[in-house]
Coordinates of C-alpha atoms in Angstrom, one line a residue:
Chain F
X1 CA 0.0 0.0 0.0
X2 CA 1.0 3.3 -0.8
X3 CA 0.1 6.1 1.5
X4 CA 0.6 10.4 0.5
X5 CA 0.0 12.3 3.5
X6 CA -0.1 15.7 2.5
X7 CA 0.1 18.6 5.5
X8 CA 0.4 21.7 6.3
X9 CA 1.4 23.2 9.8
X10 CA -1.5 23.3 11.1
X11 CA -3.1 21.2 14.5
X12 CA -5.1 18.9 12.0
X13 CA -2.4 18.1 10.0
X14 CA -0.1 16.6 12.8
X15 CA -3.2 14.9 13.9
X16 CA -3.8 13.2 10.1
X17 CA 0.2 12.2 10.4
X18 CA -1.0 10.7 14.0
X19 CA -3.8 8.5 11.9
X20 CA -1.5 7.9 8.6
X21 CA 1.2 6.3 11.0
X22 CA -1.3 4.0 12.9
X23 CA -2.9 3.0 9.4
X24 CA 0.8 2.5 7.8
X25 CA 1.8 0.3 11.5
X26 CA -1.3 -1.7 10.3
X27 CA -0.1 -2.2 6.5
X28 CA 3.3 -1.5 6.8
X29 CA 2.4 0.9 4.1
X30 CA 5.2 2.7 1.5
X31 CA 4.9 6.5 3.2
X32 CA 5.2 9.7 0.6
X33 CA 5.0 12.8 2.8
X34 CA 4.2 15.9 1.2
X35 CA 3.9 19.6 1.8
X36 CA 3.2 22.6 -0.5
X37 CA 4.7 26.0 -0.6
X38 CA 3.7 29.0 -2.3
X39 CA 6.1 29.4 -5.7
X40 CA 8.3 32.6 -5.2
X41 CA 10.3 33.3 -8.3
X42 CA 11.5 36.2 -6.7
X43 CA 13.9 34.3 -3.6
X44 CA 17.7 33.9 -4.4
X45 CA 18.5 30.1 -3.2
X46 CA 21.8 31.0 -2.9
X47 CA 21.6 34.0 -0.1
X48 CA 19.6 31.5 2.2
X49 CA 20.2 28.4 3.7
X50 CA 17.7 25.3 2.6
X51 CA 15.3 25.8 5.9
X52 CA 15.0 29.6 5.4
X53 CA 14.3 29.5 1.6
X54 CA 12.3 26.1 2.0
X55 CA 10.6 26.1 5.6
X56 CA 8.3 23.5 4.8
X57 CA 11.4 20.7 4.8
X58 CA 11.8 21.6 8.7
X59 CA 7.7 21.0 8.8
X60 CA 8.3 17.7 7.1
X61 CA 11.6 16.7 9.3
X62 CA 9.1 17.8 12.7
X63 CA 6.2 15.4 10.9
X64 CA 8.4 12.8 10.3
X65 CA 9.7 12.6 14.2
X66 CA 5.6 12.7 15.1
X67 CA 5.0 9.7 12.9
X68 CA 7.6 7.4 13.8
X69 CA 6.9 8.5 17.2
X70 CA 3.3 6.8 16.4
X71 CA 4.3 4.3 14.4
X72 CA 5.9 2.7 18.2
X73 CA 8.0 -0.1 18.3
X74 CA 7.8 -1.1 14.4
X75 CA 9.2 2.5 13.3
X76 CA 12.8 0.9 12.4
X77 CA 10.8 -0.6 9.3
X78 CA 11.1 3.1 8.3
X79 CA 14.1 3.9 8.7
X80 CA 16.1 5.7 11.5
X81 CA 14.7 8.7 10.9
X82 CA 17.6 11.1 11.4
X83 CA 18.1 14.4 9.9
X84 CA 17.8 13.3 6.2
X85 CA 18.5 15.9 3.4
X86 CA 16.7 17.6 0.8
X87 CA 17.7 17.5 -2.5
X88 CA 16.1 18.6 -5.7
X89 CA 14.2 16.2 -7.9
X90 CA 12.7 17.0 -11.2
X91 CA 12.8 20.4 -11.1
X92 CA 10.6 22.1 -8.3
X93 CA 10.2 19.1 -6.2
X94 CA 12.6 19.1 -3.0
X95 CA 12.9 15.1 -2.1
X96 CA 14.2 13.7 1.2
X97 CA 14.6 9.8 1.3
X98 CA 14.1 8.5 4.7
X99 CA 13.3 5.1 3.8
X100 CA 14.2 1.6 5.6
X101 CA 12.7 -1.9 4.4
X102 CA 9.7 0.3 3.8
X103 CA 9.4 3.9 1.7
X104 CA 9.2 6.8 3.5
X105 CA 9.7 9.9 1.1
X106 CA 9.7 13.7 1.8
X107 CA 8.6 15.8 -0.2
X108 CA 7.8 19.7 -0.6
X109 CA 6.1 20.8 -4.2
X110 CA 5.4 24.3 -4.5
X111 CA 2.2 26.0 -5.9
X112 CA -1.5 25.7 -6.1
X113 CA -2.2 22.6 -3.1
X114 CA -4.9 20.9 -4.4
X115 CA -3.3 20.3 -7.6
X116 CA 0.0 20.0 -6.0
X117 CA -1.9 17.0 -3.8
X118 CA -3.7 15.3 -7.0
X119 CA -0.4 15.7 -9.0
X120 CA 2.0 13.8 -6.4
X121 CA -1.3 11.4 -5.9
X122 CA -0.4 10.6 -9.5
X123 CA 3.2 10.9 -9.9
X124 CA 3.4 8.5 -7.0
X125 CA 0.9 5.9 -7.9
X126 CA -0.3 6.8 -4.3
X127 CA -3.5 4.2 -3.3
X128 CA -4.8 6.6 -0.3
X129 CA -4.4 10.0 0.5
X130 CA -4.8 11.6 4.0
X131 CA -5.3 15.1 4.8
X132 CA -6.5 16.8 8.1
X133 CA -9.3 19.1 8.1
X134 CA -10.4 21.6 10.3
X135 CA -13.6 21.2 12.4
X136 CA -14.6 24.7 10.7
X137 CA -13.9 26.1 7.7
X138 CA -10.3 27.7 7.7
X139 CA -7.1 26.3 7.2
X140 CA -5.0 24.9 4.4
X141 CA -4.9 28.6 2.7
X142 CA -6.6 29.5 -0.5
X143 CA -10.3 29.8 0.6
X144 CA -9.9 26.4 2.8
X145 CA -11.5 24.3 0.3
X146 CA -8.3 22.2 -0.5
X147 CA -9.5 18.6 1.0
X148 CA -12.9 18.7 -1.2
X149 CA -10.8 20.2 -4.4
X150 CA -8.6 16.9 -3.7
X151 CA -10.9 14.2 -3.1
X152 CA -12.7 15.6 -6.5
X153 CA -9.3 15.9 -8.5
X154 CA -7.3 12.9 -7.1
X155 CA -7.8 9.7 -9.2
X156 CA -7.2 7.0 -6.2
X157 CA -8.9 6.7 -2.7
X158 CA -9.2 10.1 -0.1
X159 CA -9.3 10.4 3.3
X160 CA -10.3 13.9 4.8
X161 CA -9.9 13.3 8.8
X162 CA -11.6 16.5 11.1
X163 CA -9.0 17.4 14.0
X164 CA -8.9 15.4 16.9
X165 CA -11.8 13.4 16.2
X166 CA -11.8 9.6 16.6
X167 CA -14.4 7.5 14.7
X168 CA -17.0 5.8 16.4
X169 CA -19.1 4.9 13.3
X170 CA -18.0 3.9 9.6
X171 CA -21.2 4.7 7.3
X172 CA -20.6 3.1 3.9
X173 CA -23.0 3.9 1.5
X174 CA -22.9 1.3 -1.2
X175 CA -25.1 2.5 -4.7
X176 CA -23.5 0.1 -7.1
X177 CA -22.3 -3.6 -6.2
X178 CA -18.6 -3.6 -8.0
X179 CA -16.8 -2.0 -4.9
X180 CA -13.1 -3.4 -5.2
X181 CA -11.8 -5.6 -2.8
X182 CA -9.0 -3.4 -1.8
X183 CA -11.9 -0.9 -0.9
X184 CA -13.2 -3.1 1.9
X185 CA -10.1 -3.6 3.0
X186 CA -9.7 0.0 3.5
X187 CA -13.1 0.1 5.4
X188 CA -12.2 -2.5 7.2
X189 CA -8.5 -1.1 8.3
X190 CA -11.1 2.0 9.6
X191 CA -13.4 -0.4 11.3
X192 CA -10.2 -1.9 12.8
X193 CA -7.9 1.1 13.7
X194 CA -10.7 2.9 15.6
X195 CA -12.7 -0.2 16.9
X196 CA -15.7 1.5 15.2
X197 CA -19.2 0.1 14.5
X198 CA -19.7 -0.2 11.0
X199 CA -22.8 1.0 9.0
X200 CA -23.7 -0.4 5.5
X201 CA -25.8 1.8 3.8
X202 CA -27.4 1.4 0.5
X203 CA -28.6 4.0 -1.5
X204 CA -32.0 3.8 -2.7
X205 CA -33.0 4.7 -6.6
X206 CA -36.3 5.5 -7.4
X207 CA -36.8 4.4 -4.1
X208 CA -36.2 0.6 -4.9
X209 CA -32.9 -1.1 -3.5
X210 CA -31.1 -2.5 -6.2
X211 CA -30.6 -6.4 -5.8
X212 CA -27.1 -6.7 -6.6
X213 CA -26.9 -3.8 -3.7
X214 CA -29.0 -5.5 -1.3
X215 CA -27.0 -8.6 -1.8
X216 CA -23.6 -6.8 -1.2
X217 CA -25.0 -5.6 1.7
X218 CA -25.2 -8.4 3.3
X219 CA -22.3 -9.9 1.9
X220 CA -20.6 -6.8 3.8
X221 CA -23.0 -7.1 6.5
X222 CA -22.1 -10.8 7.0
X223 CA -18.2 -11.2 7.0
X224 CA -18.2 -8.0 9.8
X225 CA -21.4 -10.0 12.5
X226 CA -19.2 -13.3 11.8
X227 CA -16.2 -11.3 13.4
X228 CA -18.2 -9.8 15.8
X229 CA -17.9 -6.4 14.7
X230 CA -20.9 -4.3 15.1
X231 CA -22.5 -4.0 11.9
X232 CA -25.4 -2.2 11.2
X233 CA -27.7 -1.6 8.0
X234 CA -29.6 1.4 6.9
X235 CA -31.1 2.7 2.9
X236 CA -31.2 6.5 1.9
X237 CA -32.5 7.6 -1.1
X238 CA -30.7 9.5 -3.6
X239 CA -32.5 12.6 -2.9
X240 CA -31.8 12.8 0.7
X241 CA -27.9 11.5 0.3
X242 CA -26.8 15.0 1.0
X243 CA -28.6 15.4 3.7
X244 CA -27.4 11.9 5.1
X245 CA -24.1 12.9 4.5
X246 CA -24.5 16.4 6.1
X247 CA -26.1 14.8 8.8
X248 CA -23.1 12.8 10.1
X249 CA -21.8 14.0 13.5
X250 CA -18.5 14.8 14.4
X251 CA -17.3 10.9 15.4
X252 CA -18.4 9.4 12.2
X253 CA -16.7 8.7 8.8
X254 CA -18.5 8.6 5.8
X255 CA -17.1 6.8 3.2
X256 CA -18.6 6.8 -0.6
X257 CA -17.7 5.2 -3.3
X258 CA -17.0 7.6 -6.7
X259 CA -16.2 5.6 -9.5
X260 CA -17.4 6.2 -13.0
X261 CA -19.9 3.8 -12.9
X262 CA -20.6 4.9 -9.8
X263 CA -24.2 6.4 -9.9
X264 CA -23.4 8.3 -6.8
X265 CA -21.1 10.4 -9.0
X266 CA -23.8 11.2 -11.4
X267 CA -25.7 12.2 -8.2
X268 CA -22.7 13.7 -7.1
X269 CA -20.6 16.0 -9.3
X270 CA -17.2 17.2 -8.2
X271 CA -18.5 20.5 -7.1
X272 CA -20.9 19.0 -4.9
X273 CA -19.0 16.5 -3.8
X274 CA -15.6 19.3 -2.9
X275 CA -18.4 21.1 -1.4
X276 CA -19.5 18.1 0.5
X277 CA -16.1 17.4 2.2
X278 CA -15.7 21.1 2.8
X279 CA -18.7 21.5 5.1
X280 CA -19.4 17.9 6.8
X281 CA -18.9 17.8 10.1
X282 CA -17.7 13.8 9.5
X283 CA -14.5 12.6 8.2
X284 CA -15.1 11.4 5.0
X285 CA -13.1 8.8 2.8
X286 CA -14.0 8.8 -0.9
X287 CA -13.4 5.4 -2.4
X288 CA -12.7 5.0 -5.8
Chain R
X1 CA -43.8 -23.0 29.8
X2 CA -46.1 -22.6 26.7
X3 CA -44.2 -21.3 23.6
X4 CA -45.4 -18.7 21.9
X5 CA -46.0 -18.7 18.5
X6 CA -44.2 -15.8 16.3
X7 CA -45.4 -15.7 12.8
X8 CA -42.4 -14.8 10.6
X9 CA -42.9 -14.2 6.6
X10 CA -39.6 -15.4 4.9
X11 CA -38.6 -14.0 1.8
X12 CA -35.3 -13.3 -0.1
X13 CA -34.7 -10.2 1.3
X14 CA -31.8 -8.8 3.2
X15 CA -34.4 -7.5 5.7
X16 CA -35.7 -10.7 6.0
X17 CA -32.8 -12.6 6.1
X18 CA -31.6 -10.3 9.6
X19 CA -34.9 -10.8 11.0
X20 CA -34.9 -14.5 11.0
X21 CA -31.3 -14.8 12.3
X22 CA -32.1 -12.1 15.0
X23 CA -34.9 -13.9 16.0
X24 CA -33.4 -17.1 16.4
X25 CA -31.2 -15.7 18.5
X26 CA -33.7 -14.7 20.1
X27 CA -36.0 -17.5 20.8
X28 CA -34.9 -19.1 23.5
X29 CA -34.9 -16.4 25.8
X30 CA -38.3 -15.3 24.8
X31 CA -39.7 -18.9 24.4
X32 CA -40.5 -18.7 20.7
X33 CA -41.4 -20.8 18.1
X34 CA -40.9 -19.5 14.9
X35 CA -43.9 -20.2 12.3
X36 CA -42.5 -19.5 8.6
X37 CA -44.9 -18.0 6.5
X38 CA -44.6 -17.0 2.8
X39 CA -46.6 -14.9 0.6
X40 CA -46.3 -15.2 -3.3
X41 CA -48.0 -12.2 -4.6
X42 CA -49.2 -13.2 -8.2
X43 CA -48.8 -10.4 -11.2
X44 CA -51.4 -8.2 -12.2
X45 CA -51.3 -9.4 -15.3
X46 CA -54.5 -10.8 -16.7
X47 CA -54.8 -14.9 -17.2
X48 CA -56.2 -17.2 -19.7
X49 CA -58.7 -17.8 -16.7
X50 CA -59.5 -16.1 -13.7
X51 CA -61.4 -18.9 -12.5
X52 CA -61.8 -22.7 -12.9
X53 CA -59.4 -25.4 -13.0
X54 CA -56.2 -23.5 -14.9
X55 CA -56.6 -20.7 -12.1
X56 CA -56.7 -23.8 -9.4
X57 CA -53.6 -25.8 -11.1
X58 CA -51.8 -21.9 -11.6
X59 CA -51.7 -21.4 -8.0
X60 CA -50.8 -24.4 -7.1
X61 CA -47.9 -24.0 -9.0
X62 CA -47.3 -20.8 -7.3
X63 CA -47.8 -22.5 -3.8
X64 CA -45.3 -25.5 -4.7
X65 CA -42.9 -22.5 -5.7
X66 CA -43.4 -20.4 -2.5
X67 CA -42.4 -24.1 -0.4
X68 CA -39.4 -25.2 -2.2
X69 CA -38.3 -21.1 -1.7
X70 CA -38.5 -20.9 1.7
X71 CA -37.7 -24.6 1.8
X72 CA -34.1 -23.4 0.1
X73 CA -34.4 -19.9 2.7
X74 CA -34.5 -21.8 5.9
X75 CA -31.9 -24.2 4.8
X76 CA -29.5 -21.5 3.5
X77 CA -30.1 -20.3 7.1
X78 CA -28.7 -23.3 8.6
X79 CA -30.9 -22.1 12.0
X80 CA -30.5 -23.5 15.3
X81 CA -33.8 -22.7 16.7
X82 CA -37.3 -24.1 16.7
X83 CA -38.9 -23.6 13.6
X84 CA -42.2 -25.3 12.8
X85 CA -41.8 -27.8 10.5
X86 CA -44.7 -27.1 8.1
X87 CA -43.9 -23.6 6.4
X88 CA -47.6 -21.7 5.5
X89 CA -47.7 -20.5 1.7
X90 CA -50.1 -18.3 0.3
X91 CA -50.7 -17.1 -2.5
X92 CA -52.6 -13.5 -2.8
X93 CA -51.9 -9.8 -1.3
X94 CA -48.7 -9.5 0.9
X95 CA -50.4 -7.8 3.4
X96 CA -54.1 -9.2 3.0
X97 CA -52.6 -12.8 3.2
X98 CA -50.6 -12.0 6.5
X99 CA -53.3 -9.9 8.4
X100 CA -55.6 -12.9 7.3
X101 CA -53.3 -15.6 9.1
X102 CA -52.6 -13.1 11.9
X103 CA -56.2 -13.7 12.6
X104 CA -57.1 -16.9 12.2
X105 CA -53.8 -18.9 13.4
X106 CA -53.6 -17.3 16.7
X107 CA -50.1 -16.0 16.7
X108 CA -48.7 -14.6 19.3
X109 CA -46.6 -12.2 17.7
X110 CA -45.5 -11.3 14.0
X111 CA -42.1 -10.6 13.3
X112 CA -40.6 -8.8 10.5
X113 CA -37.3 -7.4 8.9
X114 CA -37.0 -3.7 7.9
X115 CA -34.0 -1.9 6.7
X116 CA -34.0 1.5 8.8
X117 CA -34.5 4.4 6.0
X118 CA -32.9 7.9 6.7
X119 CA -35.9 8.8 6.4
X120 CA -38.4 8.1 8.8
X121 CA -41.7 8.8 6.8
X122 CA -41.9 4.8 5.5
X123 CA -41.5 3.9 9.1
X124 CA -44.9 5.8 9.3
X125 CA -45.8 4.6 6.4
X126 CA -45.7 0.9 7.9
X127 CA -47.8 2.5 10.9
X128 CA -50.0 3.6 8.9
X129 CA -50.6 0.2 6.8
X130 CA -53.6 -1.6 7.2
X131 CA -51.4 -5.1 8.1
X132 CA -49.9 -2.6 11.1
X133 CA -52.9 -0.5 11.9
X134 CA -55.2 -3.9 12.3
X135 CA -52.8 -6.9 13.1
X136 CA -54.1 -8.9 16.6
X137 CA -50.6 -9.4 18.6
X138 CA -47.6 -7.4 18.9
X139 CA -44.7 -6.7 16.2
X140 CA -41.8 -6.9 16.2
X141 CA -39.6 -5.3 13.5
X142 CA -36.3 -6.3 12.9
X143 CA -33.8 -3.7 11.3
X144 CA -30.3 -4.9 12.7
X145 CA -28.6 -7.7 14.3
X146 CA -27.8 -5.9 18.2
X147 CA -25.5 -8.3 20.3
X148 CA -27.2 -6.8 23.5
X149 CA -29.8 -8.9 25.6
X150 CA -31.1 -5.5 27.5
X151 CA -34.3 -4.2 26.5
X152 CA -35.5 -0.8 26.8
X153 CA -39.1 0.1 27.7
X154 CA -39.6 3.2 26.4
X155 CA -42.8 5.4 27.6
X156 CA -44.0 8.7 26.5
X157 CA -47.2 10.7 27.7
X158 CA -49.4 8.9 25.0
X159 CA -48.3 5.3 26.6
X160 CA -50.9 3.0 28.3
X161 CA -48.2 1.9 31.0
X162 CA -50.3 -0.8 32.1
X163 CA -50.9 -2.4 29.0
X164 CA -47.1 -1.6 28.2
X165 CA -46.4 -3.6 30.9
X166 CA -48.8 -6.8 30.7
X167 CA -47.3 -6.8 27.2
X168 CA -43.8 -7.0 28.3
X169 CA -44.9 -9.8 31.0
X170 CA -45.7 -12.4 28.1
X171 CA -42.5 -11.9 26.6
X172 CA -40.1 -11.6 29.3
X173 CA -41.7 -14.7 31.1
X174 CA -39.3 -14.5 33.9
X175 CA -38.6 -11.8 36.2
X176 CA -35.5 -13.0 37.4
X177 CA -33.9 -12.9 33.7
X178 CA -35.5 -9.8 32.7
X179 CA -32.6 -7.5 31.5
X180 CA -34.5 -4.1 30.8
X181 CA -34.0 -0.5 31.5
X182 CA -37.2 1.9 31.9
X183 CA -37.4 5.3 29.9
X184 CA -39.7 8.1 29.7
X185 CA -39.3 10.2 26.7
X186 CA -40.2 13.8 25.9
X187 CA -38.6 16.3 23.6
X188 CA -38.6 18.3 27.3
X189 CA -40.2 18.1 30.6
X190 CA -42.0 21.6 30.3
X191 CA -45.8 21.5 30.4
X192 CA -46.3 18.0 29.9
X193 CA -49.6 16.3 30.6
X194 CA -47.9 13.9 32.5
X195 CA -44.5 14.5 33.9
X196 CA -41.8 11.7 33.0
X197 CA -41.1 11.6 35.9
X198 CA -44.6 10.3 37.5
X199 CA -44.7 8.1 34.1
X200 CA -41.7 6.0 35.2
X201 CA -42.8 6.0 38.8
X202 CA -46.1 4.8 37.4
X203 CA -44.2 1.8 35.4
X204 CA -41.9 1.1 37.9
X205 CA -45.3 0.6 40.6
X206 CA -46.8 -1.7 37.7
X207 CA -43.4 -3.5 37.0
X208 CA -42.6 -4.2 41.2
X209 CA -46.3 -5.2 41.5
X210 CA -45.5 -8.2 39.2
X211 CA -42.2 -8.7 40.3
X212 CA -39.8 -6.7 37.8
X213 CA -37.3 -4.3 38.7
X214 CA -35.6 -2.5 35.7
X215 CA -31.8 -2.4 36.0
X216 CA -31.9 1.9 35.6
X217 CA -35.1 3.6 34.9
X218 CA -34.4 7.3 33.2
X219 CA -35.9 10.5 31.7
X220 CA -35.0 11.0 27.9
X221 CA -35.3 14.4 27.4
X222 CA -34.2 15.9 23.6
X223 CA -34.3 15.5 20.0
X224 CA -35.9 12.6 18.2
X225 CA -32.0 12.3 16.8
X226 CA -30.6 12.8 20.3
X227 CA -33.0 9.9 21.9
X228 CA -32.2 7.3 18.8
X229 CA -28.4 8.1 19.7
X230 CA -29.2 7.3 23.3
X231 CA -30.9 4.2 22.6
X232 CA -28.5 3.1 20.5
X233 CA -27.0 0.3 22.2
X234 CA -30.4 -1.4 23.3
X235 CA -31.0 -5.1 21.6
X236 CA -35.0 -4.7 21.6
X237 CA -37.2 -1.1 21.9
X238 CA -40.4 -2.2 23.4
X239 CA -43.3 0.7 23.0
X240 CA -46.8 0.6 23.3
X241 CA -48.8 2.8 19.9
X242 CA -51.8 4.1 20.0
X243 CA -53.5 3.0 16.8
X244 CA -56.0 4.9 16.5
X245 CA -54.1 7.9 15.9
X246 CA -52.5 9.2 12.9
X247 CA -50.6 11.9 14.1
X248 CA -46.8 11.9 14.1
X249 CA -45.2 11.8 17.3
X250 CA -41.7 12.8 19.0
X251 CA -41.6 9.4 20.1
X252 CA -42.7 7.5 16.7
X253 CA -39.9 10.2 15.0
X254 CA -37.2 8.4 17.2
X255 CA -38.8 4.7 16.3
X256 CA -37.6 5.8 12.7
X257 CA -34.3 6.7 13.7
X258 CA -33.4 3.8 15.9
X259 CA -31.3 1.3 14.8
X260 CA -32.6 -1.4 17.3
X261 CA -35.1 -3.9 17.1
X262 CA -38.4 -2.6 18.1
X263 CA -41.4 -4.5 19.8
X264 CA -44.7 -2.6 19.2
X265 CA -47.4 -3.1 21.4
X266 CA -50.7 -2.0 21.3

């Protein structure tokens, strides 16, 4: 598995490196940390020393301590995490490799964050990102609506975590049946990593549940009561998924799945769905 | 101790399917035999023959199909539970066929699944039916598989306490291993008819008279959505309705939210 856990210095952020480095203990996951600073043409590189001209590398380095602090006793798989240095890589891209038997990349890209996000999403063939996320709008700069401009743009799996928030319910709202098994692994790593109740939902269309739905559903529903994880069942219809998805409190995670033949992303187009992650109150993961 | 007889429709259905594997769970400690019943609800399509012997040999043929389904249902199930041998098929109206059976086979409950829906107007939709609005015993509708065994009884101002409790009595046979908590709900205490308070010490005086002591009896004061959250971790709801009115209620608001089984009485 490969994780990108982009950040910025705020609170949330060292709390999503907190939750990345739990999920990466679990999976021993390949780590790409990256941060994004503004692009100024106008500083001289040579009248400054790296952390002055670049202090997003000394955000990275403090980020990096945090999460093999929280990885615990399996952190060597990362490397030993000493002051590693930046170099340039492919032009604008400052790289530090702190990697062991398992990746763990820094990196700082400059200019617009979202893109910056969805582009190192790609370039690293990332399977999950993580970014924190205020409680309240603000944060991340540029109008604060970075996490939903990423989970719209980025082409693999998002996960916008709310500051200091742990799970206590994982809504999955299943409208088509061909979710991926690595998808219910991921769900599953959430349901495992916060010891949270799980809660299949299936969206309704035209108000019927479709029977390749209903039959996932308890397919899900199933393998999680046979392990004796709480699992719960619930139908929305696609007119009231917004409100659903507004309506999740502060401890639940909302995870959807937005494929292409996904009909939630017809019901859901990228605005609504940036727009979405912007303004719930729940952490959200947007499966893909 | 008599069982008591729980008519259960089976059906392909997710809902159904969580129903029948909650209740089995279930029956022992409510002393329940489980009667299977299936309904196959013919097209509205018209026949060759709405009468005679091609109507006769038709249903049949829908009757032989209903028994080998639930037949494959129960097996699939592989249930460990008492389940009456002989599964009832009918053929006809979903909810004329049940009500019908309801009141001729002297059940003592019906059980069904239900998949909780966000939104809570086709849980008062299913009030409002004419299988829920006339049905002769209790219900008891399924929507999730809770590992608790502690019951709440939930009253609000509308509740007939006494006939709450007499209800509750059949099920939970034995005081001893009665695992229930009493609540009194109301959005707030202010101006009530009857204050929740004097409603619990009303159920608690009915429950102690026949030998039943709730582990925690509490006031519920809030939102429908703050009183579903609250009730969240209960393995059975048990309510008494009044049927006779239409009238959407704080307390039939947090039925739709709940994710618990619930055991309407009435």
């Amino acid at each position: 598995m490969k994780l990108l856990v982009a950040v910025d210095e705020n609170p949330y952020s060292r709390y999503a490196v907190g939750q990345a480095a739990r999920l990466a203990a679990n999976t021993w996951a390949d780590v790409v940390m990256l941060a994004v600073e503004k692009s100024r043409a106008y500083l001289d590189e040579d009248d400054l020393d790296q952390e002055h001209a670049h202090p997003k590398t000394l955000t990275l380095k403090r980020y990096l301590a945090d999460f093999l602090g929280s990885v615990g006793p399996e952190a060597d798989i990362y490397g030993p995490g000493r002051d590693v240095p930046f170099g340039r890589r492919d032009g604008d891209v400052l790289e530090a490799d702190a990697s062991g038997r398992k990746g763990m990349v820094l990196r700082v890209r400059s200019g617009n964050p979202a893109k910056a996000i969805a582009a190192e999403a790609r370039a690293s063939g990332s399977d999950l990102v993580i970014l924190g996320s205020s409680q309240h709008e603000g944060g991340w700069g540029r109008g604060s609506d970075v996490p939903g401009r990423v989970a719209d743009a980025a082409d693999c799996p998002v996960f916008v975590l709310r500051e200091n928030v742990v799970p206590s319910k994982v809504a999955c709202c299943l409208d088509h049946a061909n979710v991926t098994q690595e998808s219910l692994e991921l769900i599953n790593q959430c349901v495992t990593l916060y010891g949270a109740e799980l809660e299949v939902v299936g969206v309704l269309r035209r108000g019927e549940l479709r029977e390749d739905v209903e039959a996932k559903m308890g397919e899900v529903l199933g393998y999680y009561l046979d392990r004796d994880v709480r699992a719960l069942v619930r139908v929305v219809g696609e007119d009231s998924l917004e409100s659903f998805i507004e309506s999740g409190g502060r401890e639940d995670l909302m995870a959807l799945w937005l494929t292409r033949k996904s009909p939630l992303q017809k019901l859901l187009p990228g605005h609504r769905v940036a727009s979405l992650v912007n303004h719930a109150s729940a952490s959200i993961l947007v499966l893909r | 101790m008599d069982m008591l007889k729980a008519l259960v429709p089976v059906e392909m259905t997710l809902a159904s399917n969580i129903a029948l594997r909650y209740l089995c769970r279930k029956a022992d400690q409510l002393g329940i035999a489980i009667q299977p019943i299936h309904v196959e609800e013919p097209d509205h399509k018209p026949h060759s023959s709405e009468t005679g012997w091609i109507r006769r040999s038709w249903e049949s043929g829908l009757r032989q199909a209903g028994l080998e389904e639930v037949r494959r249902i129960l097996k699939s199930e592989r249930l460990d539970c008492f389940v009456l041998p002989n599964p009832l098929v009918r053929v006809g109206a979903r909810e004329d066929e049940l009500l019908d059976e309801l009141r001729i086979g002297g059940h003592d409950l019906f059980v069904e699944g239900e998949v909780a829906n966000f939104n809570t107007g086709e849980f008062r939709k299913r009030l409002k039916s004419k299988l829920y609005r006339q049905m002769p015993c209790p219900a008891l509708v399924v929507r999730n598989m809770i590992q608790s065994d502690r019951a709440a009884l939930v009253l609000d101002e509308k509740t007939d306490v006494e006939l709450l409790v007499n209800r509750f009595r059949r099920f939970f046979r034995d005081p001893a291993k009665a695992d229930f908590d009493l609540c009194a709900y109301a959005m707030d205490d202010l101006q009530r008819a009857t204050h929740p308070d004097e409603l619990l010490a009303e159920g608690r005086r009915l429950l102690k008279g026949a030998g039943y002591a709730p582990a925690r009896s509490f006031s519920l004061l809030g939102s429908p959505e703050t009183a579903a959250k609250a009730l969240h971790d209960y393995g059975m709801i048990v309510v008494h309705l009044d049927r006779k009115s239409n009238r959407k209620t704080p307390l039939t608001e947090v039925l739709g939210l709940a994710s618990s089984p619930l055991l309407l009485c009435w």
